[in-house]
XYZ file of C-alpha atoms in Angstrom:
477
model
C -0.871 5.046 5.887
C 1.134 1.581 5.678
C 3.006 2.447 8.922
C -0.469 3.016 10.901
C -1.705 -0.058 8.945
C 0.552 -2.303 10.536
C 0.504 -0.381 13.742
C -2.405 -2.732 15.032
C -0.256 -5.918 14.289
C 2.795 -4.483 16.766
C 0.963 -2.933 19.129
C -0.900 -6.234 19.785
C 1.925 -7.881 19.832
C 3.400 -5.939 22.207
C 0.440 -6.308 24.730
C 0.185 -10.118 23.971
C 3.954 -10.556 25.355
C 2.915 -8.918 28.708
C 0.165 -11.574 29.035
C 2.713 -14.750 29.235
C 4.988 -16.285 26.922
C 2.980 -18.615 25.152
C 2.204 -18.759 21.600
C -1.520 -19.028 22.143
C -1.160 -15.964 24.034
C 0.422 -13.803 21.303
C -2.183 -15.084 18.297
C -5.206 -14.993 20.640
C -4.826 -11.571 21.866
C -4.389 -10.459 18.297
C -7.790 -11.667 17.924
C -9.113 -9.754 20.766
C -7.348 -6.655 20.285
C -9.881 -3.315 19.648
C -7.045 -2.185 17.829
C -7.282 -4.969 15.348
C -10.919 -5.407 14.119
C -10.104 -6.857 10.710
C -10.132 -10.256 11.844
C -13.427 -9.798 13.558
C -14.545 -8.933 9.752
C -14.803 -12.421 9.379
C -18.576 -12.971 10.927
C -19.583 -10.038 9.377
C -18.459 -11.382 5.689
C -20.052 -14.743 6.295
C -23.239 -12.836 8.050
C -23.350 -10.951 4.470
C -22.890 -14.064 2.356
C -25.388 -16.044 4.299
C -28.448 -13.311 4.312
C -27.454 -10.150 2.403
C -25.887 -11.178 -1.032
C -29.287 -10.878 -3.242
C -31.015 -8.768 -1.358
C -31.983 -5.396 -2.037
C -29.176 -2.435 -2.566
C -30.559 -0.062 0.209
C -30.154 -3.018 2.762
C -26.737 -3.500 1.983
C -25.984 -0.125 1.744
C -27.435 -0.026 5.328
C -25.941 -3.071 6.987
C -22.109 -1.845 5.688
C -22.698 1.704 6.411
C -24.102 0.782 10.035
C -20.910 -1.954 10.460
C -18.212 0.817 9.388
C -19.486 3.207 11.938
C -20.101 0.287 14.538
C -16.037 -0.405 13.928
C -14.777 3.329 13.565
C -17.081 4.163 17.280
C -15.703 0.674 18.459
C -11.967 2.304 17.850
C -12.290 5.727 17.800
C -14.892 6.624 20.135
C -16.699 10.091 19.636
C -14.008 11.219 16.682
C -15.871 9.179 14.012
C -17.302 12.468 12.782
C -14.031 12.972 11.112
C -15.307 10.755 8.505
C -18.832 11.322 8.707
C -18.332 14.878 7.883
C -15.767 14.626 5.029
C -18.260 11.853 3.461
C -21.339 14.149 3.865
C -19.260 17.200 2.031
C -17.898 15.170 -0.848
C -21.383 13.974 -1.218
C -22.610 18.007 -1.519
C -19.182 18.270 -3.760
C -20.698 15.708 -6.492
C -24.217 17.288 -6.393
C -23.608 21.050 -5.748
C -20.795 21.439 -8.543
C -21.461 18.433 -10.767
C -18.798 16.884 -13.147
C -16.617 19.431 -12.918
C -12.658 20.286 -12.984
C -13.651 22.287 -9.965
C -15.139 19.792 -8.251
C -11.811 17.169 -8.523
C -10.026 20.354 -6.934
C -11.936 20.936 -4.765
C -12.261 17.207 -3.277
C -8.159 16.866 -3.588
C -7.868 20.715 -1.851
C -10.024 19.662 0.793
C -9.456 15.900 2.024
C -6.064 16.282 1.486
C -5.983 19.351 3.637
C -8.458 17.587 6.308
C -6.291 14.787 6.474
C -2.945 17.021 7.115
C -4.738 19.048 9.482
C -5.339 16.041 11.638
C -1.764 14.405 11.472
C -1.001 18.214 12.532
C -2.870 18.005 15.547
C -2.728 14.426 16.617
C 1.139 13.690 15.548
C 3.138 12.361 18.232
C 6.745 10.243 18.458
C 4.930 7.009 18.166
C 3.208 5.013 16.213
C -0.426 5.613 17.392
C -4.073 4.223 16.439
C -5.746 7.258 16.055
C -8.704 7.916 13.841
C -6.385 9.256 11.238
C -5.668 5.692 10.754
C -8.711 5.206 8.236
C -9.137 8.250 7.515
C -6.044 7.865 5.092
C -7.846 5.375 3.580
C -11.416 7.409 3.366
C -9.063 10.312 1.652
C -8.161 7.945 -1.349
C -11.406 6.857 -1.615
C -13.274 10.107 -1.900
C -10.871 11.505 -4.000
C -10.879 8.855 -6.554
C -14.574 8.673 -6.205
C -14.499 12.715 -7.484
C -12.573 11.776 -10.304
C -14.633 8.931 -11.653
C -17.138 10.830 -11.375
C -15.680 13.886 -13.334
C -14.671 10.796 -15.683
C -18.495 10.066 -16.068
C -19.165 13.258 -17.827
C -16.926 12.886 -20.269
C -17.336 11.805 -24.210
C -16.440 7.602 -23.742
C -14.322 7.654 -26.680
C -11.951 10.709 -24.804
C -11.287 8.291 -22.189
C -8.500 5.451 -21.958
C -9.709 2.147 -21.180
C -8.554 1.906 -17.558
C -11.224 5.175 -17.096
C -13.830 3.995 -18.988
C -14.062 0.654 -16.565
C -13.968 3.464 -13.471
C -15.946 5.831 -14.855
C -19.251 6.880 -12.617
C -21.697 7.435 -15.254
C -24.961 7.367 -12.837
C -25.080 9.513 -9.537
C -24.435 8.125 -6.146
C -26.718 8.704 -3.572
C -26.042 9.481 0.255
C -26.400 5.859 0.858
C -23.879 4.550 -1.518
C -21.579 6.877 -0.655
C -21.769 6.016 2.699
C -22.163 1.929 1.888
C -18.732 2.448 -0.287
C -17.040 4.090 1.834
C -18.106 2.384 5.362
C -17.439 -0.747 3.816
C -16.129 -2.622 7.030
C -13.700 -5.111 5.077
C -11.418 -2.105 3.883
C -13.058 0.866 5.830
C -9.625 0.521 8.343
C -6.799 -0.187 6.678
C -7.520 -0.717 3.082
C -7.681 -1.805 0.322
C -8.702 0.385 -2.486
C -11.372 -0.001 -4.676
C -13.800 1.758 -7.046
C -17.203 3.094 -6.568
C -17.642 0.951 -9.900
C -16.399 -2.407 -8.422
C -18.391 -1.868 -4.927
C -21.493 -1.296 -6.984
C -20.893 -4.891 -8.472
C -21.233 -6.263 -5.285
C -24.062 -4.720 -4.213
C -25.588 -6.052 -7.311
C -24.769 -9.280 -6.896
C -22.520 -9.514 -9.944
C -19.296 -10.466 -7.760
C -19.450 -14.186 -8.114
C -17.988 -16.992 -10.062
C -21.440 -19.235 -10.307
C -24.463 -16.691 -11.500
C -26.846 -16.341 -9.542
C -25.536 -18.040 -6.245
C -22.935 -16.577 -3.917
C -19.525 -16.662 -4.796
C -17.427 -19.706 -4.275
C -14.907 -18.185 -2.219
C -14.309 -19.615 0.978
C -11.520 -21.338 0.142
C -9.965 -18.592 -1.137
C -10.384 -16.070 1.824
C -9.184 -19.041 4.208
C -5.859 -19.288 1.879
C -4.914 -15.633 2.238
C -6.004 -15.351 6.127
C -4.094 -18.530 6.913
C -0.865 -17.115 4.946
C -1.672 -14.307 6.708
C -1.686 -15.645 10.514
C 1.790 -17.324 9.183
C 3.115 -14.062 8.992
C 1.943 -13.349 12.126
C 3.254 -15.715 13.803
C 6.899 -14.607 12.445
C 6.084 -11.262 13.717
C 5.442 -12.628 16.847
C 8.978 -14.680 16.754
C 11.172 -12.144 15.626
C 9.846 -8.971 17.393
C 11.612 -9.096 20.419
C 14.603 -9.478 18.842
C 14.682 -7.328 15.499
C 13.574 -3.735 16.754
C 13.984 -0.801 15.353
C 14.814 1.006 18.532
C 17.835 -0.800 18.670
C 19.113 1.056 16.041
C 19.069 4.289 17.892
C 20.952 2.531 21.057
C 24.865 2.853 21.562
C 25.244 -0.801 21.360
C 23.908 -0.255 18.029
C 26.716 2.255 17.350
C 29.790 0.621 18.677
C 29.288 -2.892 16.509
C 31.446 -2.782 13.673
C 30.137 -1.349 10.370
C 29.594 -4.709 8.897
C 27.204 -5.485 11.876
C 25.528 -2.329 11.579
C 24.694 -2.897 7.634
C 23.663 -6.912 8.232
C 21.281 -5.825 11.309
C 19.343 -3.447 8.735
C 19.409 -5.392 6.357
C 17.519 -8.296 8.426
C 15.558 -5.196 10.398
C 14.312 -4.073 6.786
C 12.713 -6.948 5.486
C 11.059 -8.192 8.630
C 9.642 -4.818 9.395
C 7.856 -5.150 6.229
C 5.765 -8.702 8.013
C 3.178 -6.839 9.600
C 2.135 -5.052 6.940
C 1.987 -8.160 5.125
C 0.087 -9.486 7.859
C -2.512 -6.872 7.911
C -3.204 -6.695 4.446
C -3.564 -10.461 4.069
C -5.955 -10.701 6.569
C -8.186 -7.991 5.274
C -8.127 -9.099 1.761
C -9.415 -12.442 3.204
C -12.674 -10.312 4.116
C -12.558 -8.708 0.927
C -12.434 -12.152 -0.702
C -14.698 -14.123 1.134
C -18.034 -11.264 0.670
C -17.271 -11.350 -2.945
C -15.447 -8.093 -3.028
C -12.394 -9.643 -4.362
C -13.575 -11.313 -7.949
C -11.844 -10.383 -10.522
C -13.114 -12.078 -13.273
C -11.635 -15.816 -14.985
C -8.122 -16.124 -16.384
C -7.477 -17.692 -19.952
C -8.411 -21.028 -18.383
C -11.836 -20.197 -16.778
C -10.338 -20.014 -13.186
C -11.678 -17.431 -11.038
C -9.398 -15.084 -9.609
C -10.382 -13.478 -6.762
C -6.923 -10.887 -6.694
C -9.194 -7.621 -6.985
C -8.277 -6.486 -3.884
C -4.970 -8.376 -3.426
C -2.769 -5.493 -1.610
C 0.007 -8.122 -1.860
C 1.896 -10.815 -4.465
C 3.383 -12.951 -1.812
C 5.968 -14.816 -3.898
C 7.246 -11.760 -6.023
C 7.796 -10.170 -2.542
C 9.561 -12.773 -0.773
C 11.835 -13.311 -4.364
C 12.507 -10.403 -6.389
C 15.466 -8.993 -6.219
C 15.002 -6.130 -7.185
C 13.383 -2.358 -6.015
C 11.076 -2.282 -8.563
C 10.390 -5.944 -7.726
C 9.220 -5.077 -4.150
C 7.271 -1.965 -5.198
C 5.095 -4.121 -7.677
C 4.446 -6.437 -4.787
C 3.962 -4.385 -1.527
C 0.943 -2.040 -1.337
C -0.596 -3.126 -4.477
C -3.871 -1.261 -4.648
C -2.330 1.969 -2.958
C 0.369 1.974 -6.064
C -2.036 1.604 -8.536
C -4.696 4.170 -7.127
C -1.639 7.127 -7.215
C -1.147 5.595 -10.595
C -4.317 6.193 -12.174
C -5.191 9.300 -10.142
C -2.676 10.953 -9.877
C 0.722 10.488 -11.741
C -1.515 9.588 -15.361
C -3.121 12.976 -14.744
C 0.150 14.687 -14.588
C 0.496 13.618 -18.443
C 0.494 17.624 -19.500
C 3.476 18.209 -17.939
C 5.258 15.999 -21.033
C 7.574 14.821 -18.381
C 7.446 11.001 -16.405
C 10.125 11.996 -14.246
C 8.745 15.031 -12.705
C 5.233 13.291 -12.655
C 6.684 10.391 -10.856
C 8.615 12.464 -8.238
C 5.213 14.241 -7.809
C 3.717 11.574 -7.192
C 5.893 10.508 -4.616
C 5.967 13.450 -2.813
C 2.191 13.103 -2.309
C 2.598 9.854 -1.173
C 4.807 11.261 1.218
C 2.733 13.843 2.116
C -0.555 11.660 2.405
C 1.399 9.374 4.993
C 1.906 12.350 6.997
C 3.809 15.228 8.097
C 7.234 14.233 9.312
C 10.397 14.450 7.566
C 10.911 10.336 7.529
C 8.700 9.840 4.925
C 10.328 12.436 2.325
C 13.556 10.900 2.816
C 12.114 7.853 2.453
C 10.263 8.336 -0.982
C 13.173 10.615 -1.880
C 15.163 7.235 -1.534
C 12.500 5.170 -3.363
C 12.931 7.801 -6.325
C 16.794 7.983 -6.147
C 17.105 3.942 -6.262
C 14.400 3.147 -9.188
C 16.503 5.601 -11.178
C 19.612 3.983 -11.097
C 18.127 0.758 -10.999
C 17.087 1.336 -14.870
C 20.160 3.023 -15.331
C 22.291 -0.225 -14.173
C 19.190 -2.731 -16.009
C 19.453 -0.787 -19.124
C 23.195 -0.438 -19.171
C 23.543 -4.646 -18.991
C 21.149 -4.911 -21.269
C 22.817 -2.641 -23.980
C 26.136 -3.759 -23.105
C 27.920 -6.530 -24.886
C 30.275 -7.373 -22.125
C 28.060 -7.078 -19.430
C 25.228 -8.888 -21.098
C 27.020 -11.812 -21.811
C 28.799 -11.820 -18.212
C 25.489 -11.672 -16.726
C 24.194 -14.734 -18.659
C 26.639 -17.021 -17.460
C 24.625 -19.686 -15.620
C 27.195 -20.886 -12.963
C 26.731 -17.569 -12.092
C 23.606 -16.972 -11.777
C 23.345 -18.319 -7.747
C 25.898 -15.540 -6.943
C 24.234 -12.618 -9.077
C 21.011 -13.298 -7.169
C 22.547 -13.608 -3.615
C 24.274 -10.219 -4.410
C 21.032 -8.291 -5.762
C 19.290 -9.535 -2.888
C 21.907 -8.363 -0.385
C 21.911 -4.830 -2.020
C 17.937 -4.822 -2.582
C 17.178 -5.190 1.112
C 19.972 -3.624 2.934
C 18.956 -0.442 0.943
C 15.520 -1.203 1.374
C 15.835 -1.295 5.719
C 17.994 1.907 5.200
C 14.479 3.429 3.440
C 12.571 1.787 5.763
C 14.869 3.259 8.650
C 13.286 7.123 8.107
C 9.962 5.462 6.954
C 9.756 3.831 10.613
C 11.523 6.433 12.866
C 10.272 9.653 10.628
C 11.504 12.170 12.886
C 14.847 13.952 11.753
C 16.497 13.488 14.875
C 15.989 9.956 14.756
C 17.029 8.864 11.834
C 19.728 11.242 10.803
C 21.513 9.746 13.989
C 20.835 6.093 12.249
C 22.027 7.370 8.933
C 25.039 9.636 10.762
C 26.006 5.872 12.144
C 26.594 3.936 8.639
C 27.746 7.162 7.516
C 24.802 7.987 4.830
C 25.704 4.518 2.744
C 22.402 4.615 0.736
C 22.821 8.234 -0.282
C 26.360 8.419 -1.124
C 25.929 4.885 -2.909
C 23.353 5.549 -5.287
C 24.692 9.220 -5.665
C 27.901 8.096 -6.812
C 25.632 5.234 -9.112
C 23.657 8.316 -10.482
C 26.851 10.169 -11.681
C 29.342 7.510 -12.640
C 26.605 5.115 -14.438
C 25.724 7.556 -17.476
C 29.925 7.516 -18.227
C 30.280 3.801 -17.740
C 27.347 3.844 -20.124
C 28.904 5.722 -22.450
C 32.512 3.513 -22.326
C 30.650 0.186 -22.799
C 27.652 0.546 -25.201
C 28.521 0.325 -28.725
C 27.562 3.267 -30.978
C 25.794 1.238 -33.348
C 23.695 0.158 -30.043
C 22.940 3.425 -28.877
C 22.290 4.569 -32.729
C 19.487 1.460 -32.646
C 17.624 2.557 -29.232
C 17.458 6.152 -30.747
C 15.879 4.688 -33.922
């Protein structure tokens, strides 16, 4: 989950402070921390570059299998057989019931329900590096590893194009299973990827010259060094942006304005260690290969396959939909093709979105912070298209928001509402016990609910004032 993901990045930084004051301090503990191994991924990519690239599958299959477990003991201690025995029963899954409808049930029944269990037994009131940390990550993977493989057995012309590139048509051994999903550059915190894709690299088909290994060193160093830049604003800002100052009574008695400004700033640096973390570990990704993703229209490589971040749409957008296209990448786009595109029977995209968000909610764990929070996320990208597609269909409003003197003040606004609602998400994301933040909530007296409640209600009658008939005669045609 994204809040265990960036766990490592705070709780390092909040051992580096108690070493001294310096800078050097703060980054260089990072580096050292057991809690944050992704960095330490480095020698391992280059280790793979320099001596495994071309050579045989088992060996490769061995030397990431053996790392993953090397990292998850390193961590986790004795409690690594959470993952070694939900990888050895999806592995009897595939072979014991085949390519069946049962066995995708089966595999989402069970690693869902293994996964619960242990945020059941291990929850706590803080933010903790337990081995439920990966283990997040392993449930994605095995699931979607089911359902390409269900995919496999299927007539090719049945399936869209997105399943026909994921599609398991061969069947994985013990080995690859293990390989794929030991993988040490994603086996912590992400990101996603196919069996398909991993099986590239094992090949040796993830490179941009053929037949040498890949020319991406420059790339990794790009996204790690953007990454450490984050860091190092983590490291700035943390003592003084803190989400437990929003439960305080100092908190409480600054004026409302105060109270709405703090989050707002709270909200969008809280998001910097996540950014951090990902970054970092899609340098790994990057630099073993892992990352190619083909040429673009001008024979460039891109090396974005496992990109769980667009930087500059994050850091401009403003808009909701904007940051959710940007943060969490490969996460979004796994629910996406696993789970709300196989809702498609149910004829409806709202009710297979909200589903889907509710088991993202549920897959980040237990606590009642995360429904409110996707419950948010659900409520806001609603009226979001609601408010884009009433400018858009609105004479008056369309030309008012083309004015170009304006445009400096449209975008200072949109920004101002994007990411004050988007820290008063965050708020039950990052506190995610009821007591907690329905006190933060109680404080700026439920703005982001009664806001976008009102939006939700009034929006479809302004809508109806300001749209021309003839316009909404044209959309129905």
């Amino acid at each position: 989950t994204i809040k265990k993901q960036g766990a490592w990045v705070a709780q390092s930084v909040k051992r580096s402070r108690s070493q001294g004051p310096g800078m050097e301090s703060h980054v260089s503990e990072e580096f050292a921390s057991p809690s944050a191994p992704p960095p330490l991924c480095y020698p391992l990519a280059v280790f793979f570059r320099r001596y495994l690239f071309f050579k045989d599958s088992y060996l490769i299959h061995l030397f990431h299998t053996f790392t993953g477990l090397s990292i998850a003991y390193f961590n986790f201690g004795n409690q690594l057989y959470h993952s070694l025995l939900c990888i050895m029963l999806q592995f009897l899954i595939l072979r014991l019931m085949g390519r069946t409808v049962t066995a995708v049930l089966t595999t989402y029944c069970f690693q869902m329900a293994y996964l619960l269990a242990g945020y059941y037994y291990t929850a706590t009131g803080n933010y903790d590096i337990k081995w439920t940390m990966p283990h997040c990550v392993l449930t994605l993977k095995l699931i979607g590893l089911a359902v390409d493989y269900f995919d496999g057995g299927k007539d090719q012309n049945s399936l869209s194009s997105e399943q026909q590139k994921y599609a398991i048509r061969g069947v994985p051994s013990l080995l690859e299973v293990a390989g794929f999903s030991y993988f040490y550059g994603a086996f912590l915190v992400g990101p996603q990827f196919s069996m398909n894709h991993y099986m590239k690299l094992v090949r040796g088909e993830l490179t941009d010259i053929p037949g040498k290994i890949p020319n991406s060193t420059i790339p990794a160093l790009r996204r790690l060094s953007l990454g450490l830049v984050y860091l190092v604003g983590y490291t700035l800002l943390s003592p003084h942006i803190t989400e437990d100052y929003l439960l305080t009574e100092d908190y409480e008695n600054h004026p409302f304005w105060f109270r709405c400004v703090y989050m707002l700033l709270w909200g969008k640096f809280v998001l910097y260690k996540y950014v951090t973390c990902w970054l970092v570990t899609e340098g790994v990704c990057i630099l073993t290969g892992l990352g190619f993703n083909g040429f673009d229209e001008r024979g460039k490589a891109m090396w974005d396959a496992c990109a769980n971040m667009k930087v500059w749409l994050f850091e401009t957008t403003p808009r909701f939909t904007g940051t959710i296209a940007s943060f969490n990448i490969n996460t979004n786009a796994w629910v996406a093709r696993y789970f709300f595109k196989r809702l498609k029977f149910l004829g409806n995209k709202e009710l297979s979105q909200g589903l889907s968000l509710l088991f993202l909610a549920l897959w980040h764990g237990l606590h009642s912070g995360y429904l409110v929070c996707f419950q948010m996320e659900f409520l806001i990208v609603i009226v979001e298209r609601q408010a884009a597609s009433l400018i858009q269909e609105s004479p008056t409003l369309s030309n008012l928001a083309s004015i170009t003197v304006l445009q400096p003040f449209y975008y200072l606004v949109q920004q101002t509402i994007h990411w004050l609602f988007m820290g008063y998400s965050m708020t039950a994301f990052c506190l995610f016990t009821w007591d907690k933040w329905f006190k933060v909530y109680k404080s700026i007296y439920f703005l982001g609910h009664v806001f976008f409640l009102s939006l939700l209600f009034i929006l479809p009658y302004v809508h109806k004032a300001m749209v021309p008939r003839k316009e909404k005669l044209k959309k129905m045609g």
